[in-house]
Short mmCIF file of C-alpha atoms and ligand atoms in Angstrom, two decimals:
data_model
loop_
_atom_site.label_atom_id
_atom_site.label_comp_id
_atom_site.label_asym_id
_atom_site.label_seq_id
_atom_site.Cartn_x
_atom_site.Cartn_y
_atom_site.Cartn_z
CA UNK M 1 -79.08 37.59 -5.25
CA UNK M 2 -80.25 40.65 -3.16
CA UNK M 3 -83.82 40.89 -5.25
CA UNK M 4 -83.85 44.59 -4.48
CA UNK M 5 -80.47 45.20 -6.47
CA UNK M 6 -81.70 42.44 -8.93
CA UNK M 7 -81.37 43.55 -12.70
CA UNK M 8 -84.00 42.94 -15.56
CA UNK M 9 -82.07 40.13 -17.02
CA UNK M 10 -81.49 38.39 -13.79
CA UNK M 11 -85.31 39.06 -12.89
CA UNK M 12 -86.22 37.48 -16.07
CA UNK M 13 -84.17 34.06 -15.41
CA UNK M 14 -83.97 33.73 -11.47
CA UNK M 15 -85.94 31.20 -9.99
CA UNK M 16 -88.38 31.88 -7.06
CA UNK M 17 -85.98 30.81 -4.49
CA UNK M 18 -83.51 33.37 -5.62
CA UNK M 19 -86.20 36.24 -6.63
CA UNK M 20 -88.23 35.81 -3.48
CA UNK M 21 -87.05 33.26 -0.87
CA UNK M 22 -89.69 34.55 1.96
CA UNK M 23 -92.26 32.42 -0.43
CA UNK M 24 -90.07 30.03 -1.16
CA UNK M 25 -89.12 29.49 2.38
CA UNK M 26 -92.82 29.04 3.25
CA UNK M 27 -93.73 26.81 0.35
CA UNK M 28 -91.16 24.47 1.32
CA UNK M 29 -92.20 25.27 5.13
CA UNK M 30 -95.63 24.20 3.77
CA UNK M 31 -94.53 20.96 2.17
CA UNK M 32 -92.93 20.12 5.18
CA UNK M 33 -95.91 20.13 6.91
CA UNK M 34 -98.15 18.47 4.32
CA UNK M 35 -95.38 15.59 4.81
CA UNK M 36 -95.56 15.43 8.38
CA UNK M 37 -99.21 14.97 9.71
CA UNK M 38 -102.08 13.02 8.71
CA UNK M 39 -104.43 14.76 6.94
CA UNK M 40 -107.84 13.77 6.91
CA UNK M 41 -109.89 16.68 5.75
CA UNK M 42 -112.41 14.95 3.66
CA UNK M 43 -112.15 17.68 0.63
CA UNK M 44 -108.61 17.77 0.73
CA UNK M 45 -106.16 15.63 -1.55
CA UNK M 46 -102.29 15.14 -2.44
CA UNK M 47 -102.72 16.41 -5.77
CA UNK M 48 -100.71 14.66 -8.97
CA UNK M 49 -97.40 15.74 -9.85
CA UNK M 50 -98.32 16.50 -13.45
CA UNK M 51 -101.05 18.31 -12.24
CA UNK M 52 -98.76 20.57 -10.27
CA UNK M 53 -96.57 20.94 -13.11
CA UNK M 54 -99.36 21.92 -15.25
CA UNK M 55 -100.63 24.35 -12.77
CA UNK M 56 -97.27 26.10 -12.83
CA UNK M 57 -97.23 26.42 -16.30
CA UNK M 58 -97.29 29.11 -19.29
CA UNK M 59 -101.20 28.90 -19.74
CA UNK M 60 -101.89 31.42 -16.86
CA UNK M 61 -99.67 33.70 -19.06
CA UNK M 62 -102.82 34.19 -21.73
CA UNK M 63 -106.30 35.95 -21.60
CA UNK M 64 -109.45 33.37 -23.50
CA UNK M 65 -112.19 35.44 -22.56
CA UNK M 66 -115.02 33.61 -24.76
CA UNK M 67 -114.95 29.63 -24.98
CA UNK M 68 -112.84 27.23 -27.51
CA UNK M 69 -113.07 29.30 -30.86
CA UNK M 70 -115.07 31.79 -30.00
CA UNK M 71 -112.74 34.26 -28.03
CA UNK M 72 -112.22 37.69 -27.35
CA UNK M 73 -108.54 37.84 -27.94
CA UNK M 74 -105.89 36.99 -30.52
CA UNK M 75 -103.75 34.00 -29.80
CA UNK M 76 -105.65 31.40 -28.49
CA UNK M 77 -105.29 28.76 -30.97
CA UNK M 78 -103.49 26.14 -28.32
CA UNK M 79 -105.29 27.27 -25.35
CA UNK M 80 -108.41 26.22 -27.62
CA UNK M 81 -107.12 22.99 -27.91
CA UNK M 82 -106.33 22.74 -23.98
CA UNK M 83 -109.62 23.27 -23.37
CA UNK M 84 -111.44 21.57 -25.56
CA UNK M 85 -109.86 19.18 -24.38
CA UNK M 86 -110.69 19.40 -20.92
CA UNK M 87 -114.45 19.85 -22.09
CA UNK M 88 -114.21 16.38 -24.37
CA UNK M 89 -112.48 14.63 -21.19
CA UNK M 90 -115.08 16.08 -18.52
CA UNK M 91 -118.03 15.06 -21.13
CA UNK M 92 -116.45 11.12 -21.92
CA UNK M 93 -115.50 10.42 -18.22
CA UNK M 94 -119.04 10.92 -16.64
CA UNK M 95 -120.97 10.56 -20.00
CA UNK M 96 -122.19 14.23 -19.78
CA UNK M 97 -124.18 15.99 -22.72
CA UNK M 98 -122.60 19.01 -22.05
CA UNK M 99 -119.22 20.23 -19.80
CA UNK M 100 -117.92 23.90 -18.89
CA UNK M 101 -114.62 23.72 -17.36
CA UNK M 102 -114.19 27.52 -16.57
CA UNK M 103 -115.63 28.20 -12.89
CA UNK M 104 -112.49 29.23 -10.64
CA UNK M 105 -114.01 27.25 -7.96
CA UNK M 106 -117.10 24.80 -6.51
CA UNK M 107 -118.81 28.04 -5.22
CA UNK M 108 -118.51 29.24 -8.90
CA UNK M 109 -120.32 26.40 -10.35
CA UNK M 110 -123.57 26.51 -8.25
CA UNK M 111 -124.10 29.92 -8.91
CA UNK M 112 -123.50 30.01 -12.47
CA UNK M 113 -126.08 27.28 -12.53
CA UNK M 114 -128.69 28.96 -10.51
CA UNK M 115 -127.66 32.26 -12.67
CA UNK M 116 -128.55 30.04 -15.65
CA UNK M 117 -132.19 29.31 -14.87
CA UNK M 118 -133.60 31.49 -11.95
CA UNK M 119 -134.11 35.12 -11.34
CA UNK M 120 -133.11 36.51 -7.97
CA UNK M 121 -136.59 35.99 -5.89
CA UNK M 122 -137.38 32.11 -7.37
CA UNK M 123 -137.31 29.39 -5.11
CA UNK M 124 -134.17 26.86 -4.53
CA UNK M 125 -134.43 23.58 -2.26
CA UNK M 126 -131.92 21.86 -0.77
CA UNK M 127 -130.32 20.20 1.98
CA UNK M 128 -129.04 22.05 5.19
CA UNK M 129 -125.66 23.53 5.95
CA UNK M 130 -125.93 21.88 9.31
CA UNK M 131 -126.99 18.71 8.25
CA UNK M 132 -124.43 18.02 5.60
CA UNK M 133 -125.36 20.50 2.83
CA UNK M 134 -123.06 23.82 1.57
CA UNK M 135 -122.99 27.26 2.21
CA UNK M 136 -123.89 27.75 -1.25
CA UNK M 137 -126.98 25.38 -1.15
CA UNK M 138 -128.75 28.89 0.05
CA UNK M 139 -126.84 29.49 3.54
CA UNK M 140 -128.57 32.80 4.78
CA UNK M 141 -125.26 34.34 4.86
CA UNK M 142 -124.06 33.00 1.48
CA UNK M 143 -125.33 34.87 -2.24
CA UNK M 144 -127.66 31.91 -2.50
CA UNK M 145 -129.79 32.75 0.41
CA UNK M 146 -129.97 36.54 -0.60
CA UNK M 147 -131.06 35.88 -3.41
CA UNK M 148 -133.25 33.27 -3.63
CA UNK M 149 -136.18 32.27 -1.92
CA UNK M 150 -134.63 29.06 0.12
CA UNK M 151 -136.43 26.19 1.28
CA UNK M 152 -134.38 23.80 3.28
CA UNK M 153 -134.89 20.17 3.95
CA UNK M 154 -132.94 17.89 6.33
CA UNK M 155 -132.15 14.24 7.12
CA UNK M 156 -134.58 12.08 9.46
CA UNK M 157 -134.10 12.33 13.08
CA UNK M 158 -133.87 8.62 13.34
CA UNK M 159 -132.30 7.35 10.51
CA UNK M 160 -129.78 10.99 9.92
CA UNK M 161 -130.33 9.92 6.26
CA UNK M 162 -132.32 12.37 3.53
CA UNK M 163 -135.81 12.51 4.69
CA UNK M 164 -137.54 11.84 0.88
CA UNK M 165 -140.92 11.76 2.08
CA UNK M 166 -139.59 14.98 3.70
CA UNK M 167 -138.68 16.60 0.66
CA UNK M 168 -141.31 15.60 -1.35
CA UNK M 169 -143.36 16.90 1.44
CA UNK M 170 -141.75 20.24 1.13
CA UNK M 171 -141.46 20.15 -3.13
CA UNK M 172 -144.97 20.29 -3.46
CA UNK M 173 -145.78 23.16 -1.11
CA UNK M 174 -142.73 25.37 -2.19
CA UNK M 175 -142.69 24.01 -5.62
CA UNK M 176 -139.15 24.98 -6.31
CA UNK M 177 -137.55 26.12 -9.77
CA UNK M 178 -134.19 24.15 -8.69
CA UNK M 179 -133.88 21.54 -6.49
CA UNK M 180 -130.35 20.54 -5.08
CA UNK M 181 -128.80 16.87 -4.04
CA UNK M 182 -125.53 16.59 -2.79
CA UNK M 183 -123.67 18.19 0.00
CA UNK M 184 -120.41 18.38 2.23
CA UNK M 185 -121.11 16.61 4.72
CA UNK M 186 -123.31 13.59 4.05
CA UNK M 187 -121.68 10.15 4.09
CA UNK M 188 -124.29 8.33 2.66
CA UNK M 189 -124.96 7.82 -1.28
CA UNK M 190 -126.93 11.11 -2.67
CA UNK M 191 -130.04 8.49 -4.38
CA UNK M 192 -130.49 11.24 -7.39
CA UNK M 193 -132.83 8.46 -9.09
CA UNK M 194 -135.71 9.41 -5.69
CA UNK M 195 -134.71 13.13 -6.42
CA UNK M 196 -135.43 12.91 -9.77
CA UNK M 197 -138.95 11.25 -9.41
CA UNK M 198 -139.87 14.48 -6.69
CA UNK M 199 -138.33 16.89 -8.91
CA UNK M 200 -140.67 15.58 -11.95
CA UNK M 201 -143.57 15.46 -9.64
CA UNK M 202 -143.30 19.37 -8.77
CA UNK M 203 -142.20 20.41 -11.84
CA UNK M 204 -138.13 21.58 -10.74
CA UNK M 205 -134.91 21.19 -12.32
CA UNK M 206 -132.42 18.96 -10.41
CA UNK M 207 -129.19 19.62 -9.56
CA UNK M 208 -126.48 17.85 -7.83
CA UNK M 209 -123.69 19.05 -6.44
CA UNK M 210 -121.19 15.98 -6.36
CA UNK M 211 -118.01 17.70 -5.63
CA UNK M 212 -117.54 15.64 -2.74
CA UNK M 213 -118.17 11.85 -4.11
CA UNK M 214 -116.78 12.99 -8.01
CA UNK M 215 -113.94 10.70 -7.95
CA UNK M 216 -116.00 7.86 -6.54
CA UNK M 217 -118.54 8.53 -9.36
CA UNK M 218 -115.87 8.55 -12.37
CA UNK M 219 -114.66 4.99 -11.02
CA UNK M 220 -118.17 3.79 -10.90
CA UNK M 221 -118.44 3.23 -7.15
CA UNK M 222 -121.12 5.64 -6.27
CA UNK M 223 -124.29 5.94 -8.76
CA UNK M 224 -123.58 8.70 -11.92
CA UNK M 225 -125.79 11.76 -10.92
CA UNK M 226 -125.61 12.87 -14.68
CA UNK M 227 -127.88 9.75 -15.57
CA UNK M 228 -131.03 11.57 -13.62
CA UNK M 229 -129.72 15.60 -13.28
CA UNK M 230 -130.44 18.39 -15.32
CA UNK M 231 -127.31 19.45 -13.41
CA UNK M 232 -124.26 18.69 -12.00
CA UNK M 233 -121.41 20.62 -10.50
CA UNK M 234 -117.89 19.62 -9.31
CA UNK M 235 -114.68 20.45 -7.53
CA UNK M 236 -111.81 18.48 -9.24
CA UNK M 237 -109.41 18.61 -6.06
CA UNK M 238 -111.44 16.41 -3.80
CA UNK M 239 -111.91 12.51 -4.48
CA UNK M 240 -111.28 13.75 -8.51
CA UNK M 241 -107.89 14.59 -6.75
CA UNK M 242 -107.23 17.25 -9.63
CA UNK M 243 -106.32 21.22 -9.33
CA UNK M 244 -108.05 23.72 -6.89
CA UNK M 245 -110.96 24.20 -9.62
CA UNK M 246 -114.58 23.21 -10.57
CA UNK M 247 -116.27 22.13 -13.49
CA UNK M 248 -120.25 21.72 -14.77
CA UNK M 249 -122.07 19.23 -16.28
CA UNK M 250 -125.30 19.55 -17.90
CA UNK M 251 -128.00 18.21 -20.69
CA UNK M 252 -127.53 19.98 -24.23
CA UNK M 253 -130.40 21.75 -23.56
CA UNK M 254 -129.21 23.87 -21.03
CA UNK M 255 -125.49 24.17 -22.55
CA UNK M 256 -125.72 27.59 -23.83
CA UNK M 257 -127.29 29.37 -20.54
CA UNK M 258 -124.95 28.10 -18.55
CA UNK M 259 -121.74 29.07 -20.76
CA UNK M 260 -123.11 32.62 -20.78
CA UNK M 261 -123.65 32.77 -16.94
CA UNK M 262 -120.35 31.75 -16.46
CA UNK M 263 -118.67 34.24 -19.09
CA UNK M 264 -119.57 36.95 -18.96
CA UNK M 265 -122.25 36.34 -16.34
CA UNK M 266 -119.97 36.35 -13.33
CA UNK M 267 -116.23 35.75 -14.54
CA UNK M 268 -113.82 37.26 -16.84
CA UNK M 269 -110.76 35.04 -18.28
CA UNK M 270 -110.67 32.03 -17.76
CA UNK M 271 -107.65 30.00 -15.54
CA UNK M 272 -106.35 28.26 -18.62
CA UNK M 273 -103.31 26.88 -16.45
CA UNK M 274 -105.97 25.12 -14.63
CA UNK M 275 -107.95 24.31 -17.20
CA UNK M 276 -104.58 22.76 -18.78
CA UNK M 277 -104.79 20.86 -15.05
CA UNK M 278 -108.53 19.99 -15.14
CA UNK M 279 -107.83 17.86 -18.79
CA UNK M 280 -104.74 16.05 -17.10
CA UNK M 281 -107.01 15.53 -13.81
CA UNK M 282 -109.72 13.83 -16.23
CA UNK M 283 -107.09 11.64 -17.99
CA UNK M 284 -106.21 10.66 -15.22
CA UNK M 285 -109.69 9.41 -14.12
CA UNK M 286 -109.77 7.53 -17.02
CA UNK M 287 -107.07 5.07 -15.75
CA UNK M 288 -107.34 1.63 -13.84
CA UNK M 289 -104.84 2.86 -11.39
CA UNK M 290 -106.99 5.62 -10.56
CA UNK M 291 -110.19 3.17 -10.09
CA UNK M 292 -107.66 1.01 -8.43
CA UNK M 293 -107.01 4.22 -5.99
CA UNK M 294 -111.16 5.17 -5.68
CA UNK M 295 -111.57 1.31 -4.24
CA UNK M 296 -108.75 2.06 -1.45
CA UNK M 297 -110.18 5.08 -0.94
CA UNK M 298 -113.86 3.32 -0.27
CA UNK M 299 -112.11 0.03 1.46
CA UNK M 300 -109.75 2.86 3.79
CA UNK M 301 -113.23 4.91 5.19
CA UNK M 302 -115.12 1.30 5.81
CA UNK M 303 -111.95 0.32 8.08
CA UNK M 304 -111.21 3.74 9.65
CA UNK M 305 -115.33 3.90 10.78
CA UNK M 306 -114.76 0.17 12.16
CA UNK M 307 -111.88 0.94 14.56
CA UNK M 308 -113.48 4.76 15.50
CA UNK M 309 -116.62 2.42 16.66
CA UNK M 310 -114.21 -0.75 18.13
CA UNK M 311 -112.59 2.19 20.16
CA UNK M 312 -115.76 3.70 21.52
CA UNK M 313 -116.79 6.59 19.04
CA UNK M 314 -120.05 7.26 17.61
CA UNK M 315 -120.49 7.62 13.65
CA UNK M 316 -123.46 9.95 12.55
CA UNK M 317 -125.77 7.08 10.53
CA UNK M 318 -123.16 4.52 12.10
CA UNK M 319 -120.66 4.57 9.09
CA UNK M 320 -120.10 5.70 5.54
CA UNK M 321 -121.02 5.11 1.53
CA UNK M 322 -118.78 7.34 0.56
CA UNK M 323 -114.74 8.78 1.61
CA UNK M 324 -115.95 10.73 4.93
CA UNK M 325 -117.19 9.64 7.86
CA UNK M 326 -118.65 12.03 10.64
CA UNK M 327 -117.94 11.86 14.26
CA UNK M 328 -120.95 12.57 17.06
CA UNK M 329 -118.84 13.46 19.80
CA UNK M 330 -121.68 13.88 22.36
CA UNK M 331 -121.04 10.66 24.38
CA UNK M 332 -117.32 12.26 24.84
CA UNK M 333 -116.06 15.11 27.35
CA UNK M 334 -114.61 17.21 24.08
CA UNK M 335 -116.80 19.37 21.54
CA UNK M 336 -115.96 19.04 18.18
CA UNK M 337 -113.69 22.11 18.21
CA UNK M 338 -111.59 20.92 21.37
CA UNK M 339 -110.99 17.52 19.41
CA UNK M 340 -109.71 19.38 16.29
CA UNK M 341 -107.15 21.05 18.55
CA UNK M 342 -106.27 18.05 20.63
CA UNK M 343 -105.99 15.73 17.28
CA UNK M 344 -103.51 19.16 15.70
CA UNK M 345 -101.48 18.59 18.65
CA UNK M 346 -100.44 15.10 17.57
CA UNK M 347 -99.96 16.17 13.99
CA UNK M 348 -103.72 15.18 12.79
CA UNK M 349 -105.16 17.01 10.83
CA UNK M 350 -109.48 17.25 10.35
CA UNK M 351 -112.07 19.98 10.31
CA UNK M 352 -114.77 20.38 13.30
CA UNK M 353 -118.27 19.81 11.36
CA UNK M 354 -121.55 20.04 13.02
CA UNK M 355 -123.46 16.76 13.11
CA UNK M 356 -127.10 16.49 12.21
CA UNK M 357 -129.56 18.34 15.14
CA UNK M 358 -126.29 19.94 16.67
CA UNK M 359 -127.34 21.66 19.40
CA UNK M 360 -123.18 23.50 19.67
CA UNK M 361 -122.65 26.58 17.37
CA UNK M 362 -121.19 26.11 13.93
CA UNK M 363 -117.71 27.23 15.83
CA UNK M 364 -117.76 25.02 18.49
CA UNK M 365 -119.97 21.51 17.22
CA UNK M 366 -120.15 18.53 18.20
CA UNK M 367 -118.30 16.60 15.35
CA UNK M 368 -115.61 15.85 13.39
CA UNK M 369 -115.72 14.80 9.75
CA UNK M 370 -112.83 12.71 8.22
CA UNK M 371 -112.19 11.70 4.83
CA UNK M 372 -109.69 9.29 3.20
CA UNK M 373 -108.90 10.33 -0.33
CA UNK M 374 -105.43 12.38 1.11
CA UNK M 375 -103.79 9.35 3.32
CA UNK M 376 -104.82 7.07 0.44
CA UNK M 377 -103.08 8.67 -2.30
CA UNK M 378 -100.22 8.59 0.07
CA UNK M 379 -100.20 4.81 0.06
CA UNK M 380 -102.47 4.34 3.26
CA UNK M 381 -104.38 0.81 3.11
CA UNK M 382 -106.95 -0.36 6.35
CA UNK M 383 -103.89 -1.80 8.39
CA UNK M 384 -102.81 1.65 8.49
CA UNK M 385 -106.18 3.49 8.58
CA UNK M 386 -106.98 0.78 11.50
CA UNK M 387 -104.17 2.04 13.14
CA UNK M 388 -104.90 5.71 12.23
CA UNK M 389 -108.35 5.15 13.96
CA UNK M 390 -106.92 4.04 16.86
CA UNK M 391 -104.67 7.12 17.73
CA UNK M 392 -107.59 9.16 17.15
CA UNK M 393 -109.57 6.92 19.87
CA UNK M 394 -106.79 6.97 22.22
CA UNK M 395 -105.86 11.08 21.49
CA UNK M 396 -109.76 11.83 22.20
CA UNK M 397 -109.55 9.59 25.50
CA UNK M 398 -108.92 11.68 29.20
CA UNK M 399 -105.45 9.67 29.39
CA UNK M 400 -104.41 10.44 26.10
CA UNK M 401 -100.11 9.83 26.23
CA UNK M 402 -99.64 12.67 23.19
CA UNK M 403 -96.16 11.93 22.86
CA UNK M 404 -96.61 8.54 22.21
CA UNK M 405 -99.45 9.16 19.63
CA UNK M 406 -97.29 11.85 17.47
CA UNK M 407 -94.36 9.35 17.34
CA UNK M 408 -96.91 6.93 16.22
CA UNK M 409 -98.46 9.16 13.29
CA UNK M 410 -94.33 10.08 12.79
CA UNK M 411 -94.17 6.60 11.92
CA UNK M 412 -97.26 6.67 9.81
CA UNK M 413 -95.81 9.22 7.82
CA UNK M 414 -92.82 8.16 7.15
CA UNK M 415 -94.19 4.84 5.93
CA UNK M 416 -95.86 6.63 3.23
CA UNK M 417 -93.71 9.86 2.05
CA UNK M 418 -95.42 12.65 -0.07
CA UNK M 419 -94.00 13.91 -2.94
CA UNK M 420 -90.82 11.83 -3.06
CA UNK M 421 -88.06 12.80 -5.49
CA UNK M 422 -90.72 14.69 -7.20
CA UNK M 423 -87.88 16.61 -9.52
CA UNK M 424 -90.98 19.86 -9.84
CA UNK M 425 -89.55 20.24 -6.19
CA UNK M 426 -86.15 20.30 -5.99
CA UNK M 427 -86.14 23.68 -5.16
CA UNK M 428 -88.47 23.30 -1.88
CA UNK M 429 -87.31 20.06 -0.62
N1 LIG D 1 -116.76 21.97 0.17
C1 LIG D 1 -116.38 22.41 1.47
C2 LIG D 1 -115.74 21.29 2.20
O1 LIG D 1 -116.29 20.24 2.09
O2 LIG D 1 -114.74 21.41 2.91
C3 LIG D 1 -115.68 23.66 1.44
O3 LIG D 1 -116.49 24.61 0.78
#
C-alpha cells in the first residue's frame, strides 16, 4: 500500500509495516541488532514479551488524569482497575505502605519526591554523580541542583565504598531536609539501615533511589530499602526487567503529598499502557522463576568480575554486591571512552562511566561499567559470562585479533537467541 494514496478504511486496519514501513524497517533493523551483540549496559534489560504486548496495547488510547476513582475524565472504570492493580502489586512485592505507579520515568520519581517535601532553596544530600550517584541526586546541571541547596558526599579514597563517617560528618553541618542512598553506579550494597541511623540523628527524611538493585531487592538478594526509608523510587526496566517506567514507594504518611506532586504537580495523564505493563512487570516479580533469574543475575556479575581480574583488569572496590561491576582502566593504554568504541567494534555493547576520583572528563573517563541483568535474561550462565570476560580482556589488550573476538560473541549470541518465535513479532522478524 502506497500510505500516501492510503484510504480511511485501509488506514484504520493496516498494520505498521504496511502504513509506515520506514519505522517498521528500523524496528526490525533494531531487533536485529539487540540480537546480535552483547549487551551489557547495567540499566538495560530484554524486557518480557507480555510486557511488550501490554505496552502496545489499547490503554495508551485513554486520558486518567486523577488516580484510581478519583479521575478527571469519564471512562475510566477498567483503567481503574489496571492500576490499582499495579499500586496493590508494587505495595505486596516490596511490602510498601504506600505505591504511585504514574512517573513516566526514574527522573520523574525523584523529583516528585523532593517536590513532595522541600521548597526550592532546602537542602538535599547525596552521593556524587562521579562517584556512582545520578544526575538527579542534585547534578549542577540537572533541576535538582538548581533548585536545591546540594550537599554532596562521596565514597572513601581507600576503600571506594560510602564514606558513613563521611556523611554523618557532612549531615550534621548541612543538616539536610532529604537525604539520598542509592545511585547508578555503585556496585556495592546501599546499607540504608547506617543511613537511616544518620538521617535520625540530623533530623532528614531518607530516600533511596533503588532503581538500579530493584529486581535484586524484590527476590530478596539485596536488603529491602522500604524497611528503613521514608522513600523509595524505582525504574521497572532495569534488574525489575519491566517497561521503560518508574514507580514510588513511600510510608502512609507521606502518600498524599507525593500523589499530588506527581499529578498535577509535574505530569498530566498518566501512561496507563505502561501502567497496564508496570502490574504485569510486578507479577512477574512475584514468581520463583523470576528469583530463580535475580540469583543468575548475582552468580553471572561474581563470575564476569573473576575472569575481568584473571585477565588483568582492575574492578573499582575489586568486585560487585550487586548486577554491575565497574572497570578502572588506568593500568591500561585505553580511556574509558576508547574501550567503549573498541568493545562496539566487536559487537559489545557497555557505557563509559567515570570511576571514583576520575581525574578524565565525564566524556572521556577512565571506566567502564557492566551489568548482567540483559545477557542473563537471554540465558547467559558464568561459563558464558567467563567467556564473555575474556573477549573483553583480550579486545582491551594491544594485540587484540577483532575478528576472532566478534565471531566469538557471534557464537555467544546465537547460543542464546532473543525474542525467539515471539508471535508479537512476526511482523519485524
Ligand atoms: N540510571 C542511569 C543509568 O544507570 O544508566 C540513566 O539515567
Amino acid at each position: 500500500m502506497a500510505t500516501t494514496q492510503a484510504t480511511f478504511e485501509e488506514l484504520k486496519h493496516a498494520g505498521l509495516d504496511e502504513i509506515d514501513p520506514d519505522i517498521a524497517a528500523l524496528l526490525a533493523k533494531e531487533l536485529e541488532r539487540q540480537r546480535g551483540q552483547i549487551e551489557l549496559i547495567a540499566s538495560e534489560n530484554f524486557t518480557w514479551p507480555a510486557v511488550l504486548e501490554a505496552v502496545g496495547s489499547v490503554a495508551t488510547n485513554k486520558y486518567a488524569e486523577g488516580y484510581p476513582g478519583r479521575r478527571y475524565y469519564g471512562g475510566c472504570e477498567v483503567i481503574d482497575e489496571i492500576e490499582q492493580l499495579a499500586i496493590d502489586r508494587a505495595k505486596e512485592l516490596f511490602g510498601a505502605e504506600h505505591a504511585n505507579v504514574q512517573p513516566h520515568a526514574g527522573a520523574q520519581t525523584n523529583m516528585a519526591v523532593y517536590a513532595a517535601v522541600m521548597e526550592p532553596g532546602d537542602t538535599l544530600m547525596a552521593l556524587r554523580l562521579d562517584q556512582g550517584g545520578h544526575l538527579t541526586h542534585g547534578h549542577k546541571v540537572n533541576f535538582s541542583g538548581r533548585l536545591y541547596s546540594v550537599v554532596h558526599y562521596g565514597v572513601s579514597p581507600e576503600t571506594l565504598t560510602v564514606d558513613y563517617d563521611d556523611v554523618l560528618a557532612k549531615a550534621k553541618e548541612a543538616r539536610p531536609k532529604v537525604i539520598v542512598c542509592g545511585g547508578s553506579a555503585y556496585p556495592r550494597t546501599v546499607e540504608t539501615d547506617r543511613f537511616r541511623a544518620i538521617a535520625d540523628e540530623v533530623g532528614a527524611l531518607l530516600l533511596c533511589d533503588m532503581a538500579h538493585f530493584a529486581g535484586l531487592v524484590a527476590a530478596g538478594l539485596q536488603p529491602n530499602p522500604v524497611e528503613h526509608c521514608d522513600f523509595v523510587t524505582s525504574t521497572t526496566h532495569k534488574t525489575l526487567a519491566g517497561p521503560r517506567a518508574g514507580f514510588i514507594l513511600c510510608r502512609e504518611e507521606h502518600a498524599k503529598a507525593v500523589d499530588s506532586a506527581v499529578m498535577p504537580g509535574m505530569q498530566g495523564g498518566p501512561l496507563e499502557h505502561t501502567i497496564a505493563a508496570k502490574a504485569t512487570c510486578f507479577r512477574i516479580a512475584m514468581t520463583d522463576a523470576f528469583r530463580s533469574y535475580q540469583a543468575q543475575i548475582r552468580r553471572n556479575a561474581d563470575a564476569l568480575g573473576e575472569a575481568l581480574l584473571e585477565g588483568g583488569l582492575a574492578l573499582v572496590t575489586g568486585g560487585t554486591d550487586t548486577h554491575l561491576l565497574l572497570v578502572d582502566l588506568r593500568g591500561s593504554e585505553l580511556t574509558g571512552k576508547a574501550a567503549e568504541e573498541r568493545l562496539h567494534e566487536i559487537d559489545v555493547t557497555v557505557n563509559r562511566n567515570t570511576i571514583p576520583f576520575d581525574e578524565r572528563s565525564p566524556f572521556v573517563t577512565s571506566g567502564i561499567r557492566l551489568g548482567t541483568p540483559a545477557m542473563t535474561m537471554r540465558g547467559f550462565d558464568e561459563g558464558d559470562f567467563r567467556e564473555v570476560g575474556a573477549i573483553i580482556c583480550e579486545a582491551l589488550s594491544e594485540s587484540a585479533d577483532l575478528d576472532g573476538l566478534r565471531s566469538r560473541v557471534a557464537a555467544l549470541c546465537a547460543k542464546w537467541p532473543l525474542y525467539d518465535g515471539f508471535r508479537g513479532y512476526t511482523h519485524y522478524a
